[in-house]
CSV table of N, CA and C in Angstrom, one decimal:
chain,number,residue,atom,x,y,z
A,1,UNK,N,77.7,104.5,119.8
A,1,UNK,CA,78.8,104.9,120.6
A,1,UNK,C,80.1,105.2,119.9
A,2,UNK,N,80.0,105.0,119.0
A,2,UNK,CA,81.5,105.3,118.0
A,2,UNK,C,82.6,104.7,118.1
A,3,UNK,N,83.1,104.8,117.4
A,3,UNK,CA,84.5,103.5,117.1
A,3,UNK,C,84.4,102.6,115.8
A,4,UNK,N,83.4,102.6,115.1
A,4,UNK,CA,83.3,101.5,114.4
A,4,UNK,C,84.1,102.1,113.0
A,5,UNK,N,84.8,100.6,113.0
A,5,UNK,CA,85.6,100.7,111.5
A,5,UNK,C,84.9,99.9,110.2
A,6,UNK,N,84.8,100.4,109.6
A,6,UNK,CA,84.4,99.2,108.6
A,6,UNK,C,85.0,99.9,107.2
A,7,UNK,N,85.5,98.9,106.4
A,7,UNK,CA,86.0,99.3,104.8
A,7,UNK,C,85.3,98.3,104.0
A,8,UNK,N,84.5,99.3,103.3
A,8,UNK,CA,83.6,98.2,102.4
A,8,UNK,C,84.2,98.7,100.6
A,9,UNK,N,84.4,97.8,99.8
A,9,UNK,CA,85.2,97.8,98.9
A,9,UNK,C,84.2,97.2,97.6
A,10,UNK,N,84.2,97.8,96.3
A,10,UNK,CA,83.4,97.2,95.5
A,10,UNK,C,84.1,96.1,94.8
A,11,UNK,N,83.5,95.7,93.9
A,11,UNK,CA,84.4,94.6,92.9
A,11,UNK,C,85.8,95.3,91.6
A,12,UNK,N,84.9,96.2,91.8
A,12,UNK,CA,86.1,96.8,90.8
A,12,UNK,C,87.1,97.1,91.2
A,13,UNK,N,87.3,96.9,92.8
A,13,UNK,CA,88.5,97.4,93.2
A,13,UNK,C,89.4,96.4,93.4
A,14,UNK,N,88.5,95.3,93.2
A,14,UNK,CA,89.8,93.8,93.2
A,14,UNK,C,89.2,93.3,94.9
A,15,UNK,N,88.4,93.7,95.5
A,15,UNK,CA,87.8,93.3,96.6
A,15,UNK,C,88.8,93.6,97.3
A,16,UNK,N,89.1,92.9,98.5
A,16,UNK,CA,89.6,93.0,99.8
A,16,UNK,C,90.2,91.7,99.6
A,17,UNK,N,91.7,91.7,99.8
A,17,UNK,CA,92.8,90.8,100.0
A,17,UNK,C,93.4,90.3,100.9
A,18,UNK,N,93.5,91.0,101.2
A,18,UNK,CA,93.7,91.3,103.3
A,18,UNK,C,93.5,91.8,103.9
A,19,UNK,N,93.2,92.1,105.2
A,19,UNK,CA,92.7,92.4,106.3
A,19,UNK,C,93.5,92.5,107.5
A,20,UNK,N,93.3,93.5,108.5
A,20,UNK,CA,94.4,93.3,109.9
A,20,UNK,C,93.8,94.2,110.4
A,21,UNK,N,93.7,94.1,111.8
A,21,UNK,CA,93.6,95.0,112.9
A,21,UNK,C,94.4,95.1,113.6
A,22,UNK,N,94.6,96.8,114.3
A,22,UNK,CA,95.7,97.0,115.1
A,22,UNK,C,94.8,97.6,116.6
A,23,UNK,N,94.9,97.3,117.5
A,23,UNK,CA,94.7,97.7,118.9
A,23,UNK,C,95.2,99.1,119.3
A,24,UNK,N,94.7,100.1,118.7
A,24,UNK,CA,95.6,101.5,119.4
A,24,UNK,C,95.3,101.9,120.6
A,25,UNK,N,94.4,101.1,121.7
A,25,UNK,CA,94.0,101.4,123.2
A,25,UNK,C,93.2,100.4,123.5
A,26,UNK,N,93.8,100.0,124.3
A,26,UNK,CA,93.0,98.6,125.0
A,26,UNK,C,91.4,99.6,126.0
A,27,UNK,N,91.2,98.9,126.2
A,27,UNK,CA,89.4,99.1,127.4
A,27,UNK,C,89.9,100.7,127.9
A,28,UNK,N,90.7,100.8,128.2
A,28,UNK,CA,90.7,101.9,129.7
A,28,UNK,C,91.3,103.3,128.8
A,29,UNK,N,90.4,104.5,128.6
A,29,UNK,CA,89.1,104.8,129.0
A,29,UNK,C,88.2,103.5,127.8
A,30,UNK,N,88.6,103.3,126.9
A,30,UNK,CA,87.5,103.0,125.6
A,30,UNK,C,88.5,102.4,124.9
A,31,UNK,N,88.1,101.4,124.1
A,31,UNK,CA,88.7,100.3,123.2
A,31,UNK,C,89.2,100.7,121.8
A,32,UNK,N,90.1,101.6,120.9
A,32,UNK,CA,90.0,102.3,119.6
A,32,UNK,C,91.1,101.5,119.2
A,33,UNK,N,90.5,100.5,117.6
A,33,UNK,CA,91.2,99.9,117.1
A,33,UNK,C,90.7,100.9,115.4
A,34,UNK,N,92.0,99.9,114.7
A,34,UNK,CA,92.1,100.4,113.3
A,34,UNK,C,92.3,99.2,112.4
A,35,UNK,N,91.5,99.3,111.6
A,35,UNK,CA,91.2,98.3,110.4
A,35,UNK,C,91.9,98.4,109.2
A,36,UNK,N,92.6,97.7,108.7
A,36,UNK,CA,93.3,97.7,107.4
A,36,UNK,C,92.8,97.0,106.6
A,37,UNK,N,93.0,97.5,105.1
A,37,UNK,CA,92.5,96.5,104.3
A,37,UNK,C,93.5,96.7,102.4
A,38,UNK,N,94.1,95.7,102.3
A,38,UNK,CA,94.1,95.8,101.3
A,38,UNK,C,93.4,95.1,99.9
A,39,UNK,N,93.5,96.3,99.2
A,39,UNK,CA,92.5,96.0,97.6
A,39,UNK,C,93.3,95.2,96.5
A,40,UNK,N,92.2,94.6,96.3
A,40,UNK,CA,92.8,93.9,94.7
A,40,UNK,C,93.8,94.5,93.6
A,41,UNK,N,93.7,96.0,94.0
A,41,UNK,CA,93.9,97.0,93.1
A,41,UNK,C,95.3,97.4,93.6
A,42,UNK,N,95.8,96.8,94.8
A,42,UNK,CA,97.4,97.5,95.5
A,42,UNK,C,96.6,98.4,96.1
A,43,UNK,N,96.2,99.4,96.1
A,43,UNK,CA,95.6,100.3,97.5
A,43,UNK,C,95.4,99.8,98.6
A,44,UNK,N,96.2,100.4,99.6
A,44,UNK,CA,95.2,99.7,101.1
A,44,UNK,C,94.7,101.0,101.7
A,45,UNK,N,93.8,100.6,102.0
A,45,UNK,CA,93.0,101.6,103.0
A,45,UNK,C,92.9,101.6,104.7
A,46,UNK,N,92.5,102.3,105.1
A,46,UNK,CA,92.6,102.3,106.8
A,46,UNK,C,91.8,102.9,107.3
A,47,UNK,N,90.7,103.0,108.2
A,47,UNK,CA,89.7,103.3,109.1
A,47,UNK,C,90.0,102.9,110.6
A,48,UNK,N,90.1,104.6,111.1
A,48,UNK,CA,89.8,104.4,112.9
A,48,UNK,C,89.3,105.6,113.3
A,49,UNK,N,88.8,104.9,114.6
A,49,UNK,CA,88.0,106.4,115.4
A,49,UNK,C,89.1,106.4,116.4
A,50,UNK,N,90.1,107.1,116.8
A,50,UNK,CA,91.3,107.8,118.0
A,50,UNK,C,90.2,108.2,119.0
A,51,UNK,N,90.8,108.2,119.9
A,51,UNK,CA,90.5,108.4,121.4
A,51,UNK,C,89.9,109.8,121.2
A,52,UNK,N,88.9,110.0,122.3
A,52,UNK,CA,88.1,111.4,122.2
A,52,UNK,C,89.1,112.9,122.6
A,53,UNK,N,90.5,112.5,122.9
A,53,UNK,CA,90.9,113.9,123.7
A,53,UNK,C,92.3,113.8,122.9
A,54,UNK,N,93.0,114.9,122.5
A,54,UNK,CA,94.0,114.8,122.2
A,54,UNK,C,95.3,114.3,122.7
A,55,UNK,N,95.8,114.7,124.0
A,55,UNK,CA,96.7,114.2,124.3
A,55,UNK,C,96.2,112.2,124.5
A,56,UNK,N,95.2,111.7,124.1
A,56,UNK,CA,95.3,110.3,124.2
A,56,UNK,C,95.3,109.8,122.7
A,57,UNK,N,94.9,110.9,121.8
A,57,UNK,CA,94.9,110.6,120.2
A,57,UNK,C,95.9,110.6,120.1
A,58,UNK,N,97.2,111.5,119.7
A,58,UNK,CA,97.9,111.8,119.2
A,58,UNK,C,98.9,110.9,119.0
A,59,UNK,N,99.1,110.1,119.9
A,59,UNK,CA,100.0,108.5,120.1
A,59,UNK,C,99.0,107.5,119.3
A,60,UNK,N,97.8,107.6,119.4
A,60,UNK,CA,97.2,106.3,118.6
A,60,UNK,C,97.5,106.6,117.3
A,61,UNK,N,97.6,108.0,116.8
A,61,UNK,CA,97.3,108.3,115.3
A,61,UNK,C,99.3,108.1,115.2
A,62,UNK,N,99.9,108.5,115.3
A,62,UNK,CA,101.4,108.1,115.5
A,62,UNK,C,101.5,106.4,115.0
A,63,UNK,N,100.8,106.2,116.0
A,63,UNK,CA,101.0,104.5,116.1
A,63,UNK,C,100.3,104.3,114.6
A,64,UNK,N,98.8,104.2,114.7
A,64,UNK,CA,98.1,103.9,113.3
A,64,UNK,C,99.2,104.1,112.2
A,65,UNK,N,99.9,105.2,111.9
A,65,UNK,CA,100.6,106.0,110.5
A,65,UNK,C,101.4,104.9,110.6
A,66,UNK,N,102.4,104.6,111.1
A,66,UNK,CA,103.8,103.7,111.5
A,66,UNK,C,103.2,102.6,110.9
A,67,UNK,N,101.8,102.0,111.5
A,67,UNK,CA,101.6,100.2,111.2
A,67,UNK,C,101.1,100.5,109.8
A,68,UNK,N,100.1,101.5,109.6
A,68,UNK,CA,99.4,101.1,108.3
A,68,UNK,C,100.6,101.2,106.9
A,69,UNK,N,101.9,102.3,107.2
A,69,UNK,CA,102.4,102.2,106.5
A,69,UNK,C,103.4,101.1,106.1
A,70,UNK,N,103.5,100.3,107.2
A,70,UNK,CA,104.2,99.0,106.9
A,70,UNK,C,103.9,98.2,106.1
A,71,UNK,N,102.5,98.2,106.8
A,71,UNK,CA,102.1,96.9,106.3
A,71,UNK,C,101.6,97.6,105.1
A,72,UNK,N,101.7,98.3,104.3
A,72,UNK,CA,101.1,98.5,102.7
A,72,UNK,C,102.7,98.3,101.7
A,73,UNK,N,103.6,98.3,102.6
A,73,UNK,CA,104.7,98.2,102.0
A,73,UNK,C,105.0,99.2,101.4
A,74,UNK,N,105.5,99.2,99.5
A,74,UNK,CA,105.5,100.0,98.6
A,74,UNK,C,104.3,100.2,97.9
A,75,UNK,N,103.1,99.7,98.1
A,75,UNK,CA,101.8,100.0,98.1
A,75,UNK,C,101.1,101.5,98.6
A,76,UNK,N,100.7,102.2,97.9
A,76,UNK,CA,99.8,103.2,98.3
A,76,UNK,C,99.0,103.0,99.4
A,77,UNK,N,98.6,103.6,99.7
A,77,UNK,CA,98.2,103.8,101.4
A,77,UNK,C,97.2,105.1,101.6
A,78,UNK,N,95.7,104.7,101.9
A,78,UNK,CA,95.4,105.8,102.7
A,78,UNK,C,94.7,105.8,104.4
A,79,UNK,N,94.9,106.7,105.1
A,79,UNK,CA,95.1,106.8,106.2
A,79,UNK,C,93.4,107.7,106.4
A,80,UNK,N,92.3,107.2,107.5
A,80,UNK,CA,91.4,107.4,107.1
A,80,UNK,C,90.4,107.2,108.6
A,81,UNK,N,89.6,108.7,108.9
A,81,UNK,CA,89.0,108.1,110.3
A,81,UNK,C,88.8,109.7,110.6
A,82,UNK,N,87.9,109.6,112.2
A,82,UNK,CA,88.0,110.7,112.7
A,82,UNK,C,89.3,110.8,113.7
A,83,UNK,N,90.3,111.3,113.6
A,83,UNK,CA,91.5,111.8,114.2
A,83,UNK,C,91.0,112.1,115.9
A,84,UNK,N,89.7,113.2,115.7
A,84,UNK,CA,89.9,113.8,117.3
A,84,UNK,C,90.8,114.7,117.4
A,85,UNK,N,91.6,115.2,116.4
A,85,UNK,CA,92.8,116.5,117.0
A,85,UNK,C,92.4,117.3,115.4
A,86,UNK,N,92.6,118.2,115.4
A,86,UNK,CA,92.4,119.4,115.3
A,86,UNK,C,93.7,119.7,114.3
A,87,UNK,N,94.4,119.8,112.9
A,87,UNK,CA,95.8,120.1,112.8
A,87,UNK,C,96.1,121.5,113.2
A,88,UNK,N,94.8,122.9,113.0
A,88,UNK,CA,95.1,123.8,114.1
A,88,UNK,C,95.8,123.8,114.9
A,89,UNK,N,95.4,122.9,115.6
A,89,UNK,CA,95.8,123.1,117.7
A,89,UNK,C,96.7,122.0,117.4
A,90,UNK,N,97.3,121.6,116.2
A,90,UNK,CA,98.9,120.4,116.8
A,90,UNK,C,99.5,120.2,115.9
A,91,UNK,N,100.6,119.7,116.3
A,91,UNK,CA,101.9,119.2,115.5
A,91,UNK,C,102.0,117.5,114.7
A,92,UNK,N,101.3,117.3,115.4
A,92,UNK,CA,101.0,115.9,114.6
A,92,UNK,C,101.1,115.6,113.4
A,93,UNK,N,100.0,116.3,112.9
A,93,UNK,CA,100.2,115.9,111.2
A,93,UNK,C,101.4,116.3,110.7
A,94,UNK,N,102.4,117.4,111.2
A,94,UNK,CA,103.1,117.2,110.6
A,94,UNK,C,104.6,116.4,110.9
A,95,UNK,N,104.0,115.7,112.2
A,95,UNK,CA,105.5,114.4,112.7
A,95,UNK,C,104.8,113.1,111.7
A,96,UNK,N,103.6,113.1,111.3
A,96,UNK,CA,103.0,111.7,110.8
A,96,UNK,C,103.9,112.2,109.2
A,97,UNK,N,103.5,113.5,108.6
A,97,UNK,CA,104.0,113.8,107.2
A,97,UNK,C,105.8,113.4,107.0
A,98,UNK,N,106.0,114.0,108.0
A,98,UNK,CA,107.7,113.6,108.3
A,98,UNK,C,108.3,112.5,108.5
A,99,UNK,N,107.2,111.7,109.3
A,99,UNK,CA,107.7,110.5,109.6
A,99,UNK,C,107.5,109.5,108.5
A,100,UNK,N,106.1,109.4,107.8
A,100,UNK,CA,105.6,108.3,107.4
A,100,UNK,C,104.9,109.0,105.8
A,101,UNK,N,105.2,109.9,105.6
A,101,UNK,CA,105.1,110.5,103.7
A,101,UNK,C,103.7,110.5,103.8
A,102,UNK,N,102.2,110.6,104.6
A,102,UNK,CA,100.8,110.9,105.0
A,102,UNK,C,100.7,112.0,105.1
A,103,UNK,N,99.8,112.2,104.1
A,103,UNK,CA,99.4,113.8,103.8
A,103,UNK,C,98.2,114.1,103.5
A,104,UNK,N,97.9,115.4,103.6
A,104,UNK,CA,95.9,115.8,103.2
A,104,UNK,C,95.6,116.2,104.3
A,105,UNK,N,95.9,116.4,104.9
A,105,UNK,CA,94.9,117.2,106.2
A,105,UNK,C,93.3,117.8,105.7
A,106,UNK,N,92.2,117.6,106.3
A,106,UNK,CA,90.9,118.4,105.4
A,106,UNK,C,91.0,119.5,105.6
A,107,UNK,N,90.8,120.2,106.7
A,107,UNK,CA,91.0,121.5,107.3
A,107,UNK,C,91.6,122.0,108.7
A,108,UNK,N,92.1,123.1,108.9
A,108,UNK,CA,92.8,123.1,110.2
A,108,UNK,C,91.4,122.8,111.2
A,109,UNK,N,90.9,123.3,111.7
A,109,UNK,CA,89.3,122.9,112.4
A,109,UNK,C,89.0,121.3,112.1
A,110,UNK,N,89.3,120.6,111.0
A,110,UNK,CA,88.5,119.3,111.2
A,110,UNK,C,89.2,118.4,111.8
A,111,UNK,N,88.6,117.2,112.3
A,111,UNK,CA,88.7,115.8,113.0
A,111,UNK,C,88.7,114.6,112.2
A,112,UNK,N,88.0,115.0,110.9
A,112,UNK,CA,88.0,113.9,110.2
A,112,UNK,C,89.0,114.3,109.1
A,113,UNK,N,89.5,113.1,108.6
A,113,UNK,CA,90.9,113.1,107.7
A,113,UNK,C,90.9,111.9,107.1
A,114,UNK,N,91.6,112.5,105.9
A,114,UNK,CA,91.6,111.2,104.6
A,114,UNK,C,93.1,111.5,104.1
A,115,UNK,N,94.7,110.9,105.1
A,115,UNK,CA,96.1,111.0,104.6
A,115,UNK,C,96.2,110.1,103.7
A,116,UNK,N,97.2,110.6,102.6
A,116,UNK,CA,97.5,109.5,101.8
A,116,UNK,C,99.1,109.7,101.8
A,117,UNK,N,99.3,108.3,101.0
A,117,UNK,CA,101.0,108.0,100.6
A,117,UNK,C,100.8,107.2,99.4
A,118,UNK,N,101.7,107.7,98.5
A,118,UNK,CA,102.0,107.3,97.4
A,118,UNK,C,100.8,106.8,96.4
A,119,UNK,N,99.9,107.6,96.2
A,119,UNK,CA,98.9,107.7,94.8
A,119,UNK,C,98.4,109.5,94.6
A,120,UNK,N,98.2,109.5,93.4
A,120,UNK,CA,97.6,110.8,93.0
A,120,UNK,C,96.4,111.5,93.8
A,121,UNK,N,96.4,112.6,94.0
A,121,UNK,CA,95.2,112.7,94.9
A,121,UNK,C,94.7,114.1,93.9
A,122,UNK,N,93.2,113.7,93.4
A,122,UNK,CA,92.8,115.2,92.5
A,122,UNK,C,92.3,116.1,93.7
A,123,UNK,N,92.9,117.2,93.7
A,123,UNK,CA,91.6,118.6,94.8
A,123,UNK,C,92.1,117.9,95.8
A,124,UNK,N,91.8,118.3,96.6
A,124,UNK,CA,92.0,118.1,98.5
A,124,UNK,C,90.5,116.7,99.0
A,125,UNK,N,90.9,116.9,99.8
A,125,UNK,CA,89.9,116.3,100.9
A,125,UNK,C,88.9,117.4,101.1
A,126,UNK,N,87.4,116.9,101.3
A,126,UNK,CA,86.4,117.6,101.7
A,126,UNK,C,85.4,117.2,102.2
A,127,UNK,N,84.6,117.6,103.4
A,127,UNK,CA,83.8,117.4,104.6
A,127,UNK,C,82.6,117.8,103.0
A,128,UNK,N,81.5,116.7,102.9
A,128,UNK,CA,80.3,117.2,102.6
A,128,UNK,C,79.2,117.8,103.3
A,129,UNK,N,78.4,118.8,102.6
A,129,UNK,CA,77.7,119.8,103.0
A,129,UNK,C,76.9,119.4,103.6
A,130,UNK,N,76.0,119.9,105.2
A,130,UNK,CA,74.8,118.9,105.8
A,130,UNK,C,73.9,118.4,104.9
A,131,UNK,N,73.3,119.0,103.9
A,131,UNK,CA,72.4,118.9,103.0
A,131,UNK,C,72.1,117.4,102.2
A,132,UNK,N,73.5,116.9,102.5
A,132,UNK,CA,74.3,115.6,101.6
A,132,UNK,C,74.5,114.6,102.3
A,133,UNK,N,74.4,115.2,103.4
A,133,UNK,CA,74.1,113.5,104.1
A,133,UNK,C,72.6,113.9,105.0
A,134,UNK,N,71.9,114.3,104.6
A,134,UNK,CA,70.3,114.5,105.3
A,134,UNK,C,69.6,113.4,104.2
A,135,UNK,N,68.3,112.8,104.7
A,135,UNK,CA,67.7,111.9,103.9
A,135,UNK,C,66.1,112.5,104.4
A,136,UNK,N,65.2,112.5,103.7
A,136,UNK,CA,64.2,113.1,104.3
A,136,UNK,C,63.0,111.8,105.0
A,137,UNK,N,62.7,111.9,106.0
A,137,UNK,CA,62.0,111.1,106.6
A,137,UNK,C,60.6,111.6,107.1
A,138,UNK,N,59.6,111.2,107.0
A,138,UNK,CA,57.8,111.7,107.0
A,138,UNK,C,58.5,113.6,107.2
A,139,UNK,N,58.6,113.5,106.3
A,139,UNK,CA,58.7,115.1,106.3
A,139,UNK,C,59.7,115.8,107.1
A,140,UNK,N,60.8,115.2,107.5
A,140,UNK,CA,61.6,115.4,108.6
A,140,UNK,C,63.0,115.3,107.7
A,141,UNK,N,64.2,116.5,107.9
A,141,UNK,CA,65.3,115.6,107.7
A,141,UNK,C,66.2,115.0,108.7
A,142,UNK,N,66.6,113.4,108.4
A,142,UNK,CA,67.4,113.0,109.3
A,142,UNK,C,68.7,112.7,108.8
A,143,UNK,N,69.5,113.3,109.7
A,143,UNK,CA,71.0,113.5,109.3
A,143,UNK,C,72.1,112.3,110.0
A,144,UNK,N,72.7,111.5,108.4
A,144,UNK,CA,73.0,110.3,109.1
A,144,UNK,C,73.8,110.1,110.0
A,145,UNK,N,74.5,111.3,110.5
A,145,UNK,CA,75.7,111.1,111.2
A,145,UNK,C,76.1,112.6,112.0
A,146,UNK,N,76.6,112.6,113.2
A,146,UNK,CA,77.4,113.6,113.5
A,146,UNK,C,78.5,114.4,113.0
A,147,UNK,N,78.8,113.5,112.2
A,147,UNK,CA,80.2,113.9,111.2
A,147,UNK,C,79.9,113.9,109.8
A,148,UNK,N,80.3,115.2,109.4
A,148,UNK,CA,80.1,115.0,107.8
A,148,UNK,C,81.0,114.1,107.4
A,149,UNK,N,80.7,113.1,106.3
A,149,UNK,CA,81.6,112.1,105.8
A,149,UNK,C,82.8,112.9,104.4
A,150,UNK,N,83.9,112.6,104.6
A,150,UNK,CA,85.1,113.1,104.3
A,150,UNK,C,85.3,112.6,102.7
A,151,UNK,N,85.5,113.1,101.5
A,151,UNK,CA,86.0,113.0,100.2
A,151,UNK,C,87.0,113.3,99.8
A,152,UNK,N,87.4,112.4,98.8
A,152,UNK,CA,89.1,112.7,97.7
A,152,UNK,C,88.9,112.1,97.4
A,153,UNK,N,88.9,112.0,96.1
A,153,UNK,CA,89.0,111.1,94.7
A,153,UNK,C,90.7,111.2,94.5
A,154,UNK,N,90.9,110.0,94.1
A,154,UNK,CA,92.3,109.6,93.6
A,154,UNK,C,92.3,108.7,92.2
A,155,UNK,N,93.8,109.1,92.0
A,155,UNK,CA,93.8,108.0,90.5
A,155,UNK,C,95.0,106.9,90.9
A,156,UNK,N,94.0,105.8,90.4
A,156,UNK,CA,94.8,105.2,91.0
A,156,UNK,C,93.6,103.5,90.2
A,157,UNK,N,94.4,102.7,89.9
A,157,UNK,CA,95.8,102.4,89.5
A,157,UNK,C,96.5,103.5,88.8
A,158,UNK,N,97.3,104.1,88.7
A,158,UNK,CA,98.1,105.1,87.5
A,158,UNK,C,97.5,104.9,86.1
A,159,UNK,N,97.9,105.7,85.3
A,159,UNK,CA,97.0,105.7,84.0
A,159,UNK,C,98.6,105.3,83.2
């Protein structure tokens, strides 16, 4: 059914230090919260799934940018999920860039997004190819997800 957040963090990242959830829509239509986490490493990260229609995303994703940037402080920050809006068809990404220094959009057409603040980001963000998330099953491929899962490498700690 979708919504799920999860940030899974290796050891070399200094693990997970803290943790927080934020409620961006209670029950009514559907429950879309966002997961924070910060790394051993000063990175925090953030995963959510926003509401399926835009005029009900666009305030969650508003809201998400505002909290996650708080709470990372002067900490780097990436901003991380399927949006649901489109930066084509809106102005969002750039009241979140304006407001809250979150940046990277993947493509004007995508939903899924990987914003960051304050660390190096090498190349853009990028949707992998179906091919890359297919796994082959008795001779079948099965494709793990509806959504290609989103990439950027960053440097980070600073060199």
């Amino acid at each position: 059914e979708g919504g799920s957040n999860l940030i899974l963090a290796r050891p070399s990242t200094g693990g997970i230090t803290e943790r927080r959830e934020l409620v961006l829509q209670p029950r009514h239509p559907e429950r879309r919260m966002m997961a924070f986490a910060r790394l051993g490493n000063g990175l925090c990260v953030t995963s959510l799934h926003a509401s399926t229609s835009p005029p009900r995303a666009e305030p969650e994703l508003l809201l998400a940018a505002e909290r996650a940037v708080e709470w990372a402080g002067a900490d780097p920050v990436v901003l991380g999920g399927d949006f649901n809006v489109r930066p084509g068809r809106s102005c969002v990404y750039d009241e979140i860039e304006r407001r809250f220094g979150l940046t990277g959009a993947t493509a004007p057409d995508s939903i899924d997004h990987l914003l960051v603040r304050g660390a190096e980001v090498k190349g853009f963000a990028r949707a992998w190819p179906p091919e890359a998330r297919e796994l082959a099953e008795n001779g079948l491929a099965l494709r793990l997800s509806d959504h290609a899962p989103v990439e950027l490498e960053l440097v980070w700690p600073p060199a």
